[in-house]
Short mmCIF file of C-alpha atoms in Angstrom, two decimals:
data_model
loop_
_atom_site.label_atom_id
_atom_site.label_comp_id
_atom_site.label_asym_id
_atom_site.label_seq_id
_atom_site.Cartn_x
_atom_site.Cartn_y
_atom_site.Cartn_z
CA UNK A 1 161.13 138.33 68.79
CA UNK A 2 158.85 135.31 68.71
CA UNK A 3 159.19 133.32 65.50
CA UNK A 4 157.52 130.16 64.29
CA UNK A 5 158.73 128.76 60.97
CA UNK A 6 156.96 125.80 59.39
CA UNK A 7 158.50 123.51 56.79
CA UNK A 8 157.88 120.16 55.17
CA UNK A 9 154.85 120.88 53.03
CA UNK A 10 154.55 119.82 49.43
CA UNK A 11 152.69 117.70 46.92
CA UNK A 12 151.82 114.16 47.99
CA UNK A 13 149.60 111.47 46.50
CA UNK A 14 146.44 110.28 48.25
CA UNK A 15 147.36 107.68 50.85
CA UNK A 16 150.84 109.11 51.22
CA UNK A 17 152.64 110.58 54.20
CA UNK A 18 154.28 113.86 55.08
CA UNK A 19 156.00 115.25 58.17
CA UNK A 20 155.67 118.93 59.00
CA UNK A 21 158.07 120.77 61.28
CA UNK A 22 157.79 124.06 63.12
CA UNK A 23 160.97 125.70 64.40
CA UNK A 24 160.39 128.05 67.33
CA UNK A 25 162.61 130.87 68.54
CA UNK A 26 162.45 134.01 70.64
CA UNK A 27 160.69 132.40 73.62
CA UNK A 28 161.01 129.51 76.07
CA UNK A 29 159.46 126.85 73.86
CA UNK A 30 159.26 124.24 76.62
CA UNK A 31 156.89 126.47 78.62
CA UNK A 32 154.19 126.80 75.98
CA UNK A 33 151.38 124.64 74.68
CA UNK A 34 151.36 124.34 70.91
CA UNK A 35 148.86 123.61 68.16
CA UNK A 36 148.46 122.94 64.47
CA UNK A 37 145.71 124.79 62.63
CA UNK A 38 144.94 124.39 58.93
CA UNK A 39 143.15 126.34 56.24
CA UNK A 40 141.93 124.78 53.02
CA UNK A 41 142.23 127.00 49.93
CA UNK A 42 139.66 129.78 50.11
CA UNK A 43 138.15 128.37 53.30
CA UNK A 44 138.14 129.12 57.02
CA UNK A 45 140.36 128.00 59.87
CA UNK A 46 140.24 124.49 61.32
CA UNK A 47 142.06 123.41 64.47
CA UNK A 48 143.94 120.14 63.91
CA UNK A 49 145.89 119.16 67.01
CA UNK A 50 147.15 120.27 70.44
CA UNK A 51 150.14 119.27 72.56
CA UNK A 52 150.90 120.35 76.11
CA UNK A 53 154.19 121.97 77.05
CA UNK A 54 155.69 118.68 78.24
CA UNK A 55 154.12 116.62 75.47
CA UNK A 56 152.18 114.49 77.92
CA UNK A 57 148.72 115.63 76.78
CA UNK A 58 147.62 115.50 73.16
CA UNK A 59 144.31 116.12 71.41
CA UNK A 60 143.18 115.79 67.80
CA UNK A 61 140.27 116.92 65.71
CA UNK A 62 138.03 114.03 64.71
CA UNK A 63 138.88 114.67 61.05
CA UNK A 64 142.52 113.62 61.59
CA UNK A 65 142.34 111.27 64.56
CA UNK A 66 144.15 108.01 63.88
CA UNK A 67 146.00 109.44 60.86
CA UNK A 68 147.99 112.40 62.24
CA UNK A 69 150.47 112.43 65.14
CA UNK A 70 151.66 115.57 66.88
CA UNK A 71 154.94 115.62 68.79
CA UNK A 72 157.55 118.05 70.06
CA UNK A 73 161.24 118.11 70.93
CA UNK A 74 161.79 120.77 73.58
CA UNK A 75 165.57 120.36 73.35
CA UNK A 76 165.37 121.32 69.67
CA UNK A 77 162.61 123.94 70.09
CA UNK A 78 160.59 122.12 67.48
CA UNK A 79 157.02 120.99 66.89
CA UNK A 80 156.06 118.25 64.44
CA UNK A 81 153.03 116.84 62.67
CA UNK A 82 153.29 113.39 61.12
CA UNK A 83 150.52 113.02 58.56
CA UNK A 84 149.68 109.54 57.24
CA UNK A 85 146.94 108.20 54.96
CA UNK A 86 146.53 111.63 53.44
CA UNK A 87 143.31 112.51 51.63
CA UNK A 88 142.39 115.20 49.14
CA UNK A 89 140.47 116.99 51.88
CA UNK A 90 143.70 117.39 53.88
CA UNK A 91 144.91 119.88 51.26
CA UNK A 92 145.50 123.11 53.17
CA UNK A 93 147.98 125.58 54.54
CA UNK A 94 149.13 124.22 57.90
CA UNK A 95 150.02 126.72 60.61
CA UNK A 96 151.72 126.07 63.90
CA UNK A 97 150.29 128.31 66.58
CA UNK A 98 151.41 129.02 70.13
CA UNK A 99 148.95 128.84 73.00
CA UNK A 100 148.85 132.09 74.96
CA UNK A 101 150.78 131.60 78.21
CA UNK A 102 148.09 132.58 80.70
CA UNK A 103 145.15 131.64 78.48
CA UNK A 104 146.42 128.73 76.35
CA UNK A 105 143.06 128.25 74.67
CA UNK A 106 143.94 131.20 72.45
CA UNK A 107 146.67 131.37 69.78
CA UNK A 108 148.87 134.41 70.23
CA UNK A 109 151.58 133.70 67.64
CA UNK A 110 151.35 131.90 64.31
CA UNK A 111 153.87 130.77 61.74
CA UNK A 112 153.59 131.77 58.10
CA UNK A 113 152.21 128.37 57.16
CA UNK A 114 153.27 125.55 54.87
CA UNK A 115 151.11 124.29 52.01
CA UNK A 116 150.20 120.63 51.78
CA UNK A 117 148.62 119.48 48.53
CA UNK A 118 147.19 115.98 48.29
CA UNK A 119 146.60 115.06 44.68
CA UNK A 120 147.37 112.37 42.16
CA UNK B 1 130.33 120.28 70.03
CA UNK B 2 129.93 124.04 70.16
CA UNK B 3 129.28 125.72 66.83
CA UNK B 4 130.18 129.38 66.26
CA UNK B 5 128.11 131.26 63.69
CA UNK B 6 129.36 134.61 62.41
CA UNK B 7 127.30 137.29 60.73
CA UNK B 8 127.21 138.87 58.32
CA UNK B 9 129.33 136.86 55.91
CA UNK B 10 130.45 140.09 54.22
CA UNK B 11 130.39 143.66 55.45
CA UNK B 12 130.87 146.42 52.88
CA UNK B 13 131.96 149.67 54.49
CA UNK B 14 134.02 152.76 53.79
CA UNK B 15 137.14 153.88 55.66
CA UNK B 16 136.16 155.86 58.75
CA UNK B 17 132.92 153.93 59.24
CA UNK B 18 132.11 151.76 62.23
CA UNK B 19 132.13 147.98 61.79
CA UNK B 20 130.07 145.66 63.96
CA UNK B 21 130.69 141.92 63.61
CA UNK B 22 128.67 139.23 65.37
CA UNK B 23 129.56 135.76 66.64
CA UNK B 24 126.93 133.48 68.15
CA UNK B 25 127.72 130.26 70.00
CA UNK B 26 125.38 127.25 69.96
CA UNK B 27 125.73 127.03 73.74
CA UNK B 28 127.25 129.21 76.41
CA UNK B 29 131.02 129.70 76.31
CA UNK B 30 130.98 132.17 79.21
CA UNK B 31 133.55 134.81 78.18
CA UNK B 32 135.94 132.31 76.63
CA UNK B 33 136.04 133.74 73.13
CA UNK B 34 138.69 135.26 70.89
CA UNK B 35 138.75 137.26 67.67
CA UNK B 36 141.40 137.05 64.95
CA UNK B 37 142.15 139.13 61.88
CA UNK B 38 143.51 137.56 58.70
CA UNK B 39 144.72 139.41 55.63
CA UNK B 40 145.27 137.69 52.27
CA UNK B 41 148.40 135.55 52.23
CA UNK B 42 149.05 136.13 55.93
CA UNK B 43 148.61 134.14 59.11
CA UNK B 44 145.81 135.10 61.48
CA UNK B 45 146.55 137.64 64.20
CA UNK B 46 145.02 137.55 67.68
CA UNK B 47 143.01 140.72 68.34
CA UNK B 48 140.79 140.04 71.35
CA UNK B 49 140.75 137.29 73.98
CA UNK B 50 138.37 136.54 76.83
CA UNK B 51 135.72 138.37 74.81
CA UNK B 52 136.91 141.88 75.61
CA UNK B 53 140.67 141.98 76.26
CA UNK B 54 142.86 143.42 73.54
CA UNK B 55 145.96 141.42 72.72
CA UNK B 56 149.39 143.02 72.86
CA UNK B 57 149.84 145.80 70.33
CA UNK B 58 146.22 145.88 69.12
CA UNK B 59 144.91 149.42 68.54
CA UNK B 60 142.17 150.78 70.77
CA UNK B 61 139.74 151.09 67.83
CA UNK B 62 139.22 147.33 68.17
CA UNK B 63 136.90 146.30 70.99
CA UNK B 64 135.06 143.15 71.95
CA UNK B 65 131.99 142.57 74.03
CA UNK B 66 129.52 139.89 75.02
CA UNK B 67 129.24 136.78 77.13
CA UNK B 68 127.34 133.53 77.09
CA UNK B 69 126.29 132.98 73.50
CA UNK B 70 126.39 136.41 71.83
CA UNK B 71 129.57 138.32 71.08
CA UNK B 72 130.48 141.43 69.11
CA UNK B 73 133.70 142.75 67.62
CA UNK B 74 133.56 146.49 66.95
CA UNK B 75 136.01 148.51 64.90
CA UNK B 76 135.20 152.09 65.82
CA UNK B 77 136.58 153.78 62.70
CA UNK B 78 137.88 151.62 59.87
CA UNK B 79 141.43 152.23 58.71
CA UNK B 80 142.55 151.02 55.25
CA UNK B 81 144.56 148.21 56.86
CA UNK B 82 141.48 146.85 58.68
CA UNK B 83 139.88 145.43 55.55
CA UNK B 84 140.35 141.72 56.11
CA UNK B 85 138.59 138.55 57.26
CA UNK B 86 137.73 138.21 60.94
CA UNK B 87 137.23 134.94 62.81
CA UNK B 88 135.89 134.20 66.27
CA UNK B 89 137.22 131.18 68.18
CA UNK B 90 136.53 129.28 71.37
CA UNK B 91 137.91 126.30 73.21
CA UNK B 92 135.65 123.80 74.94
CA UNK B 93 136.87 121.90 77.98
CA UNK B 94 135.22 118.62 77.09
CA UNK B 95 135.49 117.29 74.55
CA UNK B 96 138.72 119.25 74.18
CA UNK B 97 138.12 121.09 70.95
CA UNK B 98 139.07 124.44 69.51
CA UNK B 99 136.52 125.80 67.05
CA UNK B 100 136.38 128.79 64.73
CA UNK B 101 133.50 130.64 63.20
CA UNK B 102 133.28 130.67 59.41
CA UNK B 103 134.56 134.23 59.18
CA UNK B 104 133.29 137.70 58.26
CA UNK B 105 134.93 139.55 55.41
CA UNK B 106 135.13 143.31 55.85
CA UNK B 107 135.51 144.80 52.37
CA UNK B 108 135.84 148.29 51.00
CA UNK B 109 132.56 149.71 49.75
#
């Protein structure tokens, strides 16, 4: 069974940092492209970042470029999101989402999400 | 950047009725469009990809159609568990961006 489990969320002050993790199981993690998608309270979905299966290709949404860093450790079946210079508008539930194998532009499995709250 | 606009914002229907949800792209995305369902407190679930292909385990009452700029998600006969928010999504090749529509809430009338 495919499982994605996020962790690392919490309350952080504006300007602070946080590192999210996503532990993957039930599939060959190293073969799949991965993403982070977030959802502000009561709002819609916003794609945040993408990383290729090898980690060699990375993309970011303009809203987080220069502040967030995506990475992965295929030996540990884990995906990460380092978030620096956090702002109030970064408050959201952060989901890790797997790119569909044959059509990686779509997200076929999602974690349960971890809540990040940026507030003083 | 491609913008996806969903309509209506809210759809009030009764169980057993047919639901028709629309997603319009600001420029052609060919057939590269997906639909997701999200229930309160849950992660989104992939329903449809490539505009008309059902994802694994998705019931046949869900169908997708369209190409270019106009897409439709149809739920042929609403079950109680179908009342949720639905999002469309596309990925553009350049700039590499994944975008979602703002969502349509299907609520019980």
